[in-house]
Coordinates of C-alpha atoms in Angstrom, one line a residue:
M1 CA -12.0 -77.9 -80.4
D2 CA -13.2 -80.5 -83.8
P3 CA -16.3 -78.5 -84.7
K4 CA -17.7 -82.1 -85.6
V5 CA -16.8 -82.7 -81.3
K6 CA -18.4 -79.4 -80.1
Q7 CA -21.7 -79.2 -82.7
A8 CA -22.3 -82.9 -80.5
L9 CA -21.9 -81.0 -77.5
D10 CA -23.7 -78.7 -77.7
I11 CA -26.2 -81.0 -78.2
T12 CA -25.8 -83.7 -75.3
L13 CA -25.2 -80.3 -73.1
H14 CA -29.0 -78.7 -74.6
N15 CA -30.2 -82.1 -74.4
W16 CA -29.0 -82.2 -70.5
Q17 CA -30.3 -78.8 -69.5
T18 CA -34.1 -79.6 -70.9
M19 CA -33.9 -83.1 -69.5
T20 CA -32.5 -82.0 -66.1
S21 CA -35.4 -79.0 -65.2
Y22 CA -38.2 -80.5 -66.9
Q23 CA -41.0 -81.0 -65.1
S24 CA -43.6 -82.7 -67.2
D25 CA -45.1 -86.3 -67.7
E26 CA -43.0 -86.5 -71.5
K27 CA -40.0 -86.1 -69.1
E28 CA -39.4 -89.7 -70.6
A29 CA -39.0 -88.3 -73.7
V30 CA -36.8 -85.2 -73.1
A31 CA -34.6 -88.1 -70.9
D32 CA -35.1 -90.4 -74.5
Q33 CA -33.7 -88.1 -76.5
F34 CA -30.4 -86.3 -74.2
Q35 CA -29.0 -90.3 -73.8
S36 CA -29.1 -90.2 -78.3
S37 CA -27.9 -87.4 -78.4
F38 CA -25.3 -88.7 -76.3
Y39 CA -24.4 -91.8 -77.8
V40 CA -23.5 -89.6 -80.9
F41 CA -22.0 -87.3 -79.0
I42 CA -20.6 -90.9 -78.3
D43 CA -19.4 -91.6 -81.3
T44 CA -18.5 -88.4 -82.4
I45 CA -15.5 -88.5 -80.8
R46 CA -14.6 -92.2 -81.1
E47 CA -14.6 -91.0 -85.3
W48 CA -12.3 -88.1 -83.8
V49 CA -10.0 -90.8 -81.9
L50 CA -10.3 -93.0 -84.8
R51 CA -7.9 -90.4 -86.9
Q52 CA -5.7 -89.3 -84.6
D53 CA -2.4 -90.0 -85.6
P54 CA -0.8 -91.7 -83.0
M55 CA -4.0 -92.8 -82.0
P56 CA -3.4 -92.9 -78.0
Q57 CA -2.9 -95.8 -77.4
T58 CA -3.6 -96.0 -73.0
L59 CA -6.9 -93.8 -70.9
D60 CA -4.6 -91.7 -69.5
D61 CA -3.5 -90.4 -72.9
L62 CA -6.4 -90.1 -74.6
L63 CA -7.8 -87.9 -70.9
G64 CA -4.7 -85.9 -71.1
N65 CA -5.7 -84.3 -75.1
E66 CA -6.7 -80.8 -74.4
M67 CA -9.9 -81.4 -76.0
I68 CA -10.2 -84.2 -74.2
Q69 CA -9.9 -81.9 -71.1
D70 CA -12.2 -79.0 -72.6
I71 CA -15.1 -81.4 -72.8
F72 CA -14.8 -82.7 -68.5
D73 CA -14.6 -78.6 -68.0
V74 CA -17.8 -78.3 -69.4
L75 CA -20.0 -81.7 -69.0
P76 CA -21.7 -81.9 -66.0
A77 CA -19.7 -83.5 -63.0
P78 CA -23.0 -87.0 -63.3
L79 CA -21.7 -87.0 -67.0
H80 CA -17.8 -87.6 -66.5
L81 CA -17.4 -91.2 -65.6
N82 CA -19.9 -92.1 -68.3
L83 CA -17.7 -90.5 -70.7
E84 CA -14.8 -91.7 -69.0
T85 CA -15.6 -95.4 -69.3
E86 CA -17.1 -94.6 -73.2
L87 CA -13.4 -93.6 -73.5
E88 CA -12.2 -96.2 -72.4
L89 CA -13.5 -98.6 -74.1
M90 CA -12.3 -96.2 -77.1
I91 CA -8.8 -96.9 -76.7
D92 CA -9.9 -101.2 -76.0
G93 CA -10.9 -101.3 -79.1
V94 CA -14.5 -102.5 -78.0
E95 CA -17.7 -100.7 -80.2
R96 CA -21.0 -101.0 -78.3
E97 CA -23.5 -102.1 -80.5
D98 CA -26.9 -99.8 -79.8
E99 CA -29.0 -102.0 -78.2
D100 CA -26.5 -102.3 -75.3
K101 CA -26.0 -98.7 -75.9
Y102 CA -29.8 -98.0 -74.4
D103 CA -29.3 -101.0 -71.9

């Protein structure tokens, strides 16, 4: 796995675990931290995708990539649809603005 993607994935997974087990008044702050790390992770995947030669042309091409499959294997199931949506946007050449990421 690409080292930058792995590092971003590890941080995201850690923050997910923290968020899902947190039981205090600071849960919103923990959720914000997770959300921020998730979009850093997505940006890291985007950078990796753009470096591919040839770049995947379809979502199926990207979903068939070994590294992407490895990510889905360790990513919590509730995040699968979010990741797939972001991958589809990458293939379509759509990049979200920061304010769109957090709405």
